[in-house]
PDB file of C-alpha atoms in Angstrom:
ATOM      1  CA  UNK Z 141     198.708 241.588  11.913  1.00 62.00           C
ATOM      2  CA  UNK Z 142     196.534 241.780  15.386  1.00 75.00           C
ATOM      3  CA  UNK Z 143     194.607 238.434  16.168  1.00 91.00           C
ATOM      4  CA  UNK Z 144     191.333 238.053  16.864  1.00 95.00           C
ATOM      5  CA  UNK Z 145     190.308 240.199  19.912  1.00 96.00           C
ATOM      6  CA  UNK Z 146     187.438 239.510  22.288  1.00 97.00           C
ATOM      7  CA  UNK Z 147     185.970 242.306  24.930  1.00 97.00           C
ATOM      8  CA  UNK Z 148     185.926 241.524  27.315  1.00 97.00           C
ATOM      9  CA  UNK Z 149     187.869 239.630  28.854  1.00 96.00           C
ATOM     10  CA  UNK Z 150     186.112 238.651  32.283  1.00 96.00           C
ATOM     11  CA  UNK Z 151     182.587 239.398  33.372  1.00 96.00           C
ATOM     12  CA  UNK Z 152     180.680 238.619  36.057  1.00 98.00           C
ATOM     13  CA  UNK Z 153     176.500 239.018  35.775  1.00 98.00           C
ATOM     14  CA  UNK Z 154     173.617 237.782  38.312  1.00 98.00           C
ATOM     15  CA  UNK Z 155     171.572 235.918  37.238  1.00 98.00           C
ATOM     16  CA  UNK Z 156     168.497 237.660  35.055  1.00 98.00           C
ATOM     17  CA  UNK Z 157     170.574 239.795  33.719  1.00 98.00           C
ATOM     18  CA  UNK Z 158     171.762 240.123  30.250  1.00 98.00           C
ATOM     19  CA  UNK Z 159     175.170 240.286  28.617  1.00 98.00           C
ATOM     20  CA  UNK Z 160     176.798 241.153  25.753  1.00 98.00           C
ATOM     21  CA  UNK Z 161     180.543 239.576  23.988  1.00 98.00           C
ATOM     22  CA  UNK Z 162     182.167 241.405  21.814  1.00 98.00           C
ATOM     23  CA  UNK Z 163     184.366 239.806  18.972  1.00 98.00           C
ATOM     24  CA  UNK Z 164     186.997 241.765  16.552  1.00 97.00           C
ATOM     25  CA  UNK Z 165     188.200 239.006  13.642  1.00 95.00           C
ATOM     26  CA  UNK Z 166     191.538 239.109  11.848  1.00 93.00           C
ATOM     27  CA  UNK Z 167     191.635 242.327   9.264  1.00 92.00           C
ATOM     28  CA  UNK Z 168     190.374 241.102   5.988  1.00 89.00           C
ATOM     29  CA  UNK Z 169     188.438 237.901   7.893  1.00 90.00           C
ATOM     30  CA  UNK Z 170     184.874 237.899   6.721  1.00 91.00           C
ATOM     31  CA  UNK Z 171     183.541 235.193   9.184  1.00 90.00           C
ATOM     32  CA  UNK Z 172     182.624 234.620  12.672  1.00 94.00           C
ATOM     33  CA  UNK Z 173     182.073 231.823  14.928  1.00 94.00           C
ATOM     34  CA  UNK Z 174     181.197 231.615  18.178  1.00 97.00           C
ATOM     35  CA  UNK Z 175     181.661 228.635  20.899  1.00 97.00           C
ATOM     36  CA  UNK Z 176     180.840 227.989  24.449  1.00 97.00           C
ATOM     37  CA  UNK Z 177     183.233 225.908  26.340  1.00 96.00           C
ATOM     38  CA  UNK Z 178     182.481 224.080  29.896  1.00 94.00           C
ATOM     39  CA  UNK Z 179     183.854 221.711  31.952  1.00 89.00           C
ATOM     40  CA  UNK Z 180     180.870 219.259  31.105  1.00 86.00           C
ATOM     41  CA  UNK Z 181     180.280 219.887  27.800  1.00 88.00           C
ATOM     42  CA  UNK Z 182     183.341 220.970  26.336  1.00 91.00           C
ATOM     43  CA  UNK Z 183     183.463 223.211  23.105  1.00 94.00           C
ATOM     44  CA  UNK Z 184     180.037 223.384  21.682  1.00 95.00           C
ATOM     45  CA  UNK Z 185     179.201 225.837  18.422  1.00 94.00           C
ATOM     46  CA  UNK Z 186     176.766 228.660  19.295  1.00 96.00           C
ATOM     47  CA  UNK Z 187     176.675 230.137  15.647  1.00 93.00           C
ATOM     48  CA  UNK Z 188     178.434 231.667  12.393  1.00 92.00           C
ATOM     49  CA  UNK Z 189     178.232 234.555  10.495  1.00 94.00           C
ATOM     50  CA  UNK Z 190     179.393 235.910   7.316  1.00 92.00           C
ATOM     51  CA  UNK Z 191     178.561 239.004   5.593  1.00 91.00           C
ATOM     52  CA  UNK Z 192     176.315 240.140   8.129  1.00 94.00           C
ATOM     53  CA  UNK Z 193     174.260 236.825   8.033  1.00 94.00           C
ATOM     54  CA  UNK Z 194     173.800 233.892  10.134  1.00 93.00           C
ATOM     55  CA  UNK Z 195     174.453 230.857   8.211  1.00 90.00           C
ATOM     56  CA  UNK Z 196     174.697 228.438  11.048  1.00 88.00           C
ATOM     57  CA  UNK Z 197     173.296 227.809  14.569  1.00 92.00           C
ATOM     58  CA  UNK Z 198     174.187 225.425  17.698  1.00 93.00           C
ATOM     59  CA  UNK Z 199     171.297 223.761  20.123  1.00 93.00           C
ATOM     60  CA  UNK Z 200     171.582 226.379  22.211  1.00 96.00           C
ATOM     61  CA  UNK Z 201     168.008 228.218  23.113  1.00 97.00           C
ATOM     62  CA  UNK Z 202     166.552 231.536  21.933  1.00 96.00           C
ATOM     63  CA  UNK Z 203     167.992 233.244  25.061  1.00 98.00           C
ATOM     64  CA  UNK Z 204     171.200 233.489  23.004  1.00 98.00           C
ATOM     65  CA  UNK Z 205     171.986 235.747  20.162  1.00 97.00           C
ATOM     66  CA  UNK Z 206     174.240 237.258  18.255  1.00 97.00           C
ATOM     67  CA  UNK Z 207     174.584 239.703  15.192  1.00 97.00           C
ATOM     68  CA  UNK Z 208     177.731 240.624  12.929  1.00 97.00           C
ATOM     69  CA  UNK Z 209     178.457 244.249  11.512  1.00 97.00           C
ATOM     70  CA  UNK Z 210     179.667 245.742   8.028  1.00 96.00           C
ATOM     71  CA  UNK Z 211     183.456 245.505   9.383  1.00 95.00           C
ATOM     72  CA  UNK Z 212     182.910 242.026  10.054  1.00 95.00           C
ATOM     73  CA  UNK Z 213     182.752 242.528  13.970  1.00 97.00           C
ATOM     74  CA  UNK Z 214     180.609 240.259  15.793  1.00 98.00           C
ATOM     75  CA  UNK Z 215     178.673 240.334  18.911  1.00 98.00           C
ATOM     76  CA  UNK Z 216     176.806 237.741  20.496  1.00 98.00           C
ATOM     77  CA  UNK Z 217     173.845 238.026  23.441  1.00 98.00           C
ATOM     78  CA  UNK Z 218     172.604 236.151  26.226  1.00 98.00           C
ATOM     79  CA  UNK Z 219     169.498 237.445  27.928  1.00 96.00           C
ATOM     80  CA  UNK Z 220     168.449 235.824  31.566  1.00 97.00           C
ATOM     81  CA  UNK Z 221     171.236 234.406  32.351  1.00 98.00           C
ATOM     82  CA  UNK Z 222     171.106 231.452  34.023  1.00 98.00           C
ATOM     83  CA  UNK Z 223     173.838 230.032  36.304  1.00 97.00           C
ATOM     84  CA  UNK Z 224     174.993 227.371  33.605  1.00 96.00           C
ATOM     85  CA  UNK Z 225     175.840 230.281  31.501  1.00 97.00           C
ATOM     86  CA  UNK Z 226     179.081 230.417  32.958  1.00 97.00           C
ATOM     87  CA  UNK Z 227     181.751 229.441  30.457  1.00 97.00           C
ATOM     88  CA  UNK Z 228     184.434 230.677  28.600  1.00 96.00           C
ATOM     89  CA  UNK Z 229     183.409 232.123  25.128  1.00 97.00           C
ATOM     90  CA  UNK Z 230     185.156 231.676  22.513  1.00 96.00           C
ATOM     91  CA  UNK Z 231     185.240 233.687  19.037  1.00 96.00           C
ATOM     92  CA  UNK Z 232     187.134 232.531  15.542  1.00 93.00           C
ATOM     93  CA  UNK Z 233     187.682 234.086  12.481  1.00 92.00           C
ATOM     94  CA  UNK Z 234     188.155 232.845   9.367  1.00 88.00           C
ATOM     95  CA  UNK Z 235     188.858 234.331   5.610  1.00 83.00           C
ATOM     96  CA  UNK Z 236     185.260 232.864   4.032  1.00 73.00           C
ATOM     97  CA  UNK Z 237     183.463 229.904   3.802  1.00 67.00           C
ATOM     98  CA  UNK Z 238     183.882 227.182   1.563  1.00 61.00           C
ATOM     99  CA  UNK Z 239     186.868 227.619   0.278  1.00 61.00           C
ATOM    100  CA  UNK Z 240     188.902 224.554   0.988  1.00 52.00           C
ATOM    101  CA  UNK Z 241     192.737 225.704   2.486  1.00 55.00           C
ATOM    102  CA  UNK Z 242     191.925 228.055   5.330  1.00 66.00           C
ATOM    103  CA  UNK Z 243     192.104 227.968   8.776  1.00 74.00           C
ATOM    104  CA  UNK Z 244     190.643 229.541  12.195  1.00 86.00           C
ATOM    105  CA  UNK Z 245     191.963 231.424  14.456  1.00 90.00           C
ATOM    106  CA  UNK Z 246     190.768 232.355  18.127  1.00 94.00           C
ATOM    107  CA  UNK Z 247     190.359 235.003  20.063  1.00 95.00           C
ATOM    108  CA  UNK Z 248     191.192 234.250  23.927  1.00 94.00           C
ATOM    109  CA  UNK Z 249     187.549 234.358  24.859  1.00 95.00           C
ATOM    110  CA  UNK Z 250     185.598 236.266  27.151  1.00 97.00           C
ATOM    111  CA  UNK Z 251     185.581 234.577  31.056  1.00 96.00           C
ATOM    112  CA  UNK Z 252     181.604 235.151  32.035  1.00 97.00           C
ATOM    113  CA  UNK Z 253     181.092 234.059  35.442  1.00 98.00           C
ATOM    114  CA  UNK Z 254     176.835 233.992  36.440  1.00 98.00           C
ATOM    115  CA  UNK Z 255     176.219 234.739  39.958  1.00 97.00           C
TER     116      UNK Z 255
ATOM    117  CA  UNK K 121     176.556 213.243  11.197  1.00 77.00           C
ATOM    118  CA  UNK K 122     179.974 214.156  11.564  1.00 83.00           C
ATOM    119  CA  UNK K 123     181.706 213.611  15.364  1.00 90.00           C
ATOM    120  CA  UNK K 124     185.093 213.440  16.557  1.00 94.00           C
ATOM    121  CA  UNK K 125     186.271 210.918  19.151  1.00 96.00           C
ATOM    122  CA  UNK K 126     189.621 211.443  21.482  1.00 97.00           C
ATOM    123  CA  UNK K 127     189.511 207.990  23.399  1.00 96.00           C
ATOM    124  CA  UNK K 128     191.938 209.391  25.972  1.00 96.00           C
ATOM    125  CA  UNK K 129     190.924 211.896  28.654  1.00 96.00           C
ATOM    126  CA  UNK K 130     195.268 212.363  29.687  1.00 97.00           C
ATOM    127  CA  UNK K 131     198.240 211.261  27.853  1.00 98.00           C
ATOM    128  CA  UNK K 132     201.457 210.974  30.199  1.00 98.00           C
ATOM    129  CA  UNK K 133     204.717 210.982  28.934  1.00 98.00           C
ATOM    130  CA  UNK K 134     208.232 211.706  29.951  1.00 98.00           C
ATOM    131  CA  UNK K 135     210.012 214.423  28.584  1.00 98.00           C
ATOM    132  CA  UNK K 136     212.030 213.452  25.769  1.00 97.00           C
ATOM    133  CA  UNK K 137     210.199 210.946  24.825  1.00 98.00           C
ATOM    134  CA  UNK K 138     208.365 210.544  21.519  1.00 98.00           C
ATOM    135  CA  UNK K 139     203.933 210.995  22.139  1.00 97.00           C
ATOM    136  CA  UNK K 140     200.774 210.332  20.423  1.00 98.00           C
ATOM    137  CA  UNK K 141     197.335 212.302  21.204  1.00 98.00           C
ATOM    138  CA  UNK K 142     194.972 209.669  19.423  1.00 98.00           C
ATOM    139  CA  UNK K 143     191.832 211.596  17.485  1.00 98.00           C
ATOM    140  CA  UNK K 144     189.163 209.563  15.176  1.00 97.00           C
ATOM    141  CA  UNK K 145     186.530 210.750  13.221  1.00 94.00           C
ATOM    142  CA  UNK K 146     183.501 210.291  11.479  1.00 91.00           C
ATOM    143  CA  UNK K 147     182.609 212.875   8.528  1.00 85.00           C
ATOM    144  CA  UNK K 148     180.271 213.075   5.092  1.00 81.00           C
ATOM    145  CA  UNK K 149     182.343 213.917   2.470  1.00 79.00           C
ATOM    146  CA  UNK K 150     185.911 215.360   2.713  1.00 80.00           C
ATOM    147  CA  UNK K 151     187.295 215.610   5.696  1.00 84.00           C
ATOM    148  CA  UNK K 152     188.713 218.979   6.767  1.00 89.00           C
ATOM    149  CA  UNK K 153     190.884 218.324  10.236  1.00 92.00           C
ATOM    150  CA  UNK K 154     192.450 220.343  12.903  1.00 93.00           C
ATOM    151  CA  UNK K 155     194.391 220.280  15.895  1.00 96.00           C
ATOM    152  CA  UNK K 156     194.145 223.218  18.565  1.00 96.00           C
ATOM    153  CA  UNK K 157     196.085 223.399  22.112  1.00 96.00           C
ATOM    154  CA  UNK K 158     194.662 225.345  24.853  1.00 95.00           C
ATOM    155  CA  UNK K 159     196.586 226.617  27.613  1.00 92.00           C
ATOM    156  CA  UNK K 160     195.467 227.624  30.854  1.00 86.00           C
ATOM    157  CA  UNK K 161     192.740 230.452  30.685  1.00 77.00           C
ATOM    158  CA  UNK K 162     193.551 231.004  27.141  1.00 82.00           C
ATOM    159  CA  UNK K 163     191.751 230.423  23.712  1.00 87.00           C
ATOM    160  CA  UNK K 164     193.054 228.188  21.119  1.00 92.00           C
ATOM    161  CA  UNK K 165     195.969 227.947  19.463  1.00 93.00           C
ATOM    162  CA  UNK K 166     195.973 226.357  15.985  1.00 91.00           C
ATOM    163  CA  UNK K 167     198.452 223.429  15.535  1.00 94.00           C
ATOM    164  CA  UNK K 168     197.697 221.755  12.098  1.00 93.00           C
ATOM    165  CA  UNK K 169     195.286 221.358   9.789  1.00 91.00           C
ATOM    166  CA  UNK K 170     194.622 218.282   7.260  1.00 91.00           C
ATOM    167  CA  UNK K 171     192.502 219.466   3.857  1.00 85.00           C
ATOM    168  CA  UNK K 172     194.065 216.979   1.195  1.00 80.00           C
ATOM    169  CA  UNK K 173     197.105 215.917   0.022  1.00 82.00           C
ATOM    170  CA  UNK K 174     200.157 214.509   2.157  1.00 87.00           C
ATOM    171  CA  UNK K 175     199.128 212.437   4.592  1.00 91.00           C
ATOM    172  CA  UNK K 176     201.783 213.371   6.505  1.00 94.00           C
ATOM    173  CA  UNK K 177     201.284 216.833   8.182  1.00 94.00           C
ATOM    174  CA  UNK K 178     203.366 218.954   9.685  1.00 94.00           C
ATOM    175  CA  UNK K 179     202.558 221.951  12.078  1.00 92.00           C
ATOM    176  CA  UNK K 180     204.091 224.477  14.582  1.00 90.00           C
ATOM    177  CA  UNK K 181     206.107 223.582  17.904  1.00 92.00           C
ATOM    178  CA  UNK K 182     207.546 220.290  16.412  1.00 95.00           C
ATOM    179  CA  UNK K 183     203.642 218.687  16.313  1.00 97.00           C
ATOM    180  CA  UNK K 184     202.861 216.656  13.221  1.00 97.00           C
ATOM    181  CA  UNK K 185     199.645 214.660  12.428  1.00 97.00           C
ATOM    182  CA  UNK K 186     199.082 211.349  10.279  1.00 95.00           C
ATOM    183  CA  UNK K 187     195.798 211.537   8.439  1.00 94.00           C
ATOM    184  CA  UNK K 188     194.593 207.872   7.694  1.00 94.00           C
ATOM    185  CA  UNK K 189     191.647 207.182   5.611  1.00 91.00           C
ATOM    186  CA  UNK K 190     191.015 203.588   5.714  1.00 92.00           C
ATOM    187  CA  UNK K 191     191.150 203.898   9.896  1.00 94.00           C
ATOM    188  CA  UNK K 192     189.364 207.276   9.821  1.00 94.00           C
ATOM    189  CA  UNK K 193     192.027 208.739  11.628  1.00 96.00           C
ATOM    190  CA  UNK K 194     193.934 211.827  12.592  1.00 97.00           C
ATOM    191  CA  UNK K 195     196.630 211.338  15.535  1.00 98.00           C
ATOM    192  CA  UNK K 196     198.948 214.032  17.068  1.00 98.00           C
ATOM    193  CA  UNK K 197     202.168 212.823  17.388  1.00 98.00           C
ATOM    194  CA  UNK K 198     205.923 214.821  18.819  1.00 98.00           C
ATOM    195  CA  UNK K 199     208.894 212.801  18.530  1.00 97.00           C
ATOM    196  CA  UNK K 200     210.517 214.304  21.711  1.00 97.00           C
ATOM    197  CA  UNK K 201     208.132 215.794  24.125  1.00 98.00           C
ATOM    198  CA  UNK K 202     208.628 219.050  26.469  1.00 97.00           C
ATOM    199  CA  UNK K 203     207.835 220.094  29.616  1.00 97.00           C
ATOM    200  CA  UNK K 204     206.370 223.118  27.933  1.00 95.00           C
ATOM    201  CA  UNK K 205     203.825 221.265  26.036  1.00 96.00           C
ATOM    202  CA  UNK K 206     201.643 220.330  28.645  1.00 97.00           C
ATOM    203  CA  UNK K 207     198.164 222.036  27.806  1.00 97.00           C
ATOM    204  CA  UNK K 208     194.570 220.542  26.604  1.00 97.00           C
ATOM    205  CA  UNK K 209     194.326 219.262  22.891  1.00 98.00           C
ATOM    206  CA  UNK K 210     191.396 219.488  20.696  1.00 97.00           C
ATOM    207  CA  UNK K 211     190.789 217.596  17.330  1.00 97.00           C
ATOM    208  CA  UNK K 212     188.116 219.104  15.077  1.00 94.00           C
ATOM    209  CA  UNK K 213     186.325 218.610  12.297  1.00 91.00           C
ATOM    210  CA  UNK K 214     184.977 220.906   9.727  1.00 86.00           C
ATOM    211  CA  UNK K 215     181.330 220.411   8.996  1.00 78.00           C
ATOM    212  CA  UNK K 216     180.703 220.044   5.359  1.00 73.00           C
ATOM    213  CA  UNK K 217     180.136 223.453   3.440  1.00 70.00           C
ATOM    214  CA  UNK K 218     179.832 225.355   6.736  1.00 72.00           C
ATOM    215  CA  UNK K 219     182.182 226.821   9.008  1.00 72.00           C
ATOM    216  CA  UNK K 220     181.214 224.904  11.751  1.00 84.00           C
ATOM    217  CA  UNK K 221     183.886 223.290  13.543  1.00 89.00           C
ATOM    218  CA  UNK K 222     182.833 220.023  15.641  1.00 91.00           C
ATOM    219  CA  UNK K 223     185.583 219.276  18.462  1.00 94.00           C
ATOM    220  CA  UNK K 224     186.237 216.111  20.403  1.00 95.00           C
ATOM    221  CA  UNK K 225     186.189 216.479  24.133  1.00 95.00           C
ATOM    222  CA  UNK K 226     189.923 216.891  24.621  1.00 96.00           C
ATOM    223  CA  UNK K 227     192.913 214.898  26.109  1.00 97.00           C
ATOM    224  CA  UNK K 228     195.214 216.589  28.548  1.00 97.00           C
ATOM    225  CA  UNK K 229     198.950 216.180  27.920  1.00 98.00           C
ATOM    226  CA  UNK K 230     200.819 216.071  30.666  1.00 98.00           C
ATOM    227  CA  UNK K 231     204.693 215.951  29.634  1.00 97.00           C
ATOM    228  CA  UNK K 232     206.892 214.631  33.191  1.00 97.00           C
ATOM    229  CA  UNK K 233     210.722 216.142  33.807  1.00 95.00           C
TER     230      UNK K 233
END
């Protein structure tokens, strides 16, 4: 079955501008997390979805988004960026919250480079 | 609150030889743990995963983990290391009744010829 596909895969955006990630989850995977990795801060959660709803959300500020669709797709949103925007963005999927034996699986993240 | 801690920021080892990636954590009830690799300009890959049961976990490319309870926790370990898996390992931890995944801050492996 396909992975978990992000769109896409590089971006570059001046700062001001705004940006949106796209994020495709496994077939049948009803949840969506997003991360933001740097070299300074490493892997730090941005937020989670499932069925169309935001159950969780990082300390990250209003300037980011995001919103999930019927099919489970997810997108996320970052208005002005700002220079320490740049990171790599990572997406998982997973079947459904709280149940116990399940695991996550990421998509290869979307490069965004603020200029 | 629930953290993870990876005391070392590079593990070297010569190929061939057996390694560790150490990982400890600190959770409110049941600890769900992972292990991810990263390779260059990639995402991550899943490795393991500890829910319950064995303490003893096995995962994919040879990796297995050891979960310990009374030291809180979770180390990588390879009996014979390659060349090949040199990359960037993540613990996590799953935040309780969420699927928020907390990650330590990584340890590079770098496996020698």
């Amino acid at each position: 079955k396909a992975g978990v596909t992000q769109t896409p895969r590089y971006l570059i955006k001046t700062r001001g501008q705004q940006v949106t990630l796209s994020c495709s989850p496994i077939s049948g995977h009803r949840s969506v997390s997003w991360y933001q990795q740097t070299p300074g801060q490493g892997l730090q959660f941005l937020f989670e979805y499932f069925s169309e709803t935001q159950r969780n959300k990082g300390n990250f500020p209003g300037r980011f988004s995001g919103r999930q669709f019927s099919n489970s797709r997810s997108e996320m949103n970052v208005s002005t960026l700002e220079l320490g925007d740049s990171a790599l963005y990572l997406c998982a999927s997973s079947l459904e919250p709280q149940i116990p034996n399940y695991g996550y699986t990421f998509g290869s993240g979307t490069r965004l480079t603020v200029v | 609150a629930q953290s993870v801690a990876q005391p070392e920021d590079q593990v070297n080892v010569a190929e061939g030889n057996p390694l560790t990636v150490k990982c400890t954590y600190s959770v409110s009830g049941n600890p769900y743990l992972f292990w991810y690799v990263q390779y260059p300009n990639r995402g991550l890959q899943f490795l393991l995963k500890y829910i319950t049961g064995d303490n003893l976990v096995k995962g994919s490319y040879g990796f297995e983990a050891e979960f310990n309870k009374s030291q809180t926790s979770f180390h990588l370990k390879k009996p014979s290391a390659l060349v090949s898996d040199s990359a960037l390992y993540f613990c996590a931890v799953r935040v309780w009744v969420t699927d928020k995944l907390i990650f330590g801050t990584g340890t590079r492996l770098q496996v020698f010829p």
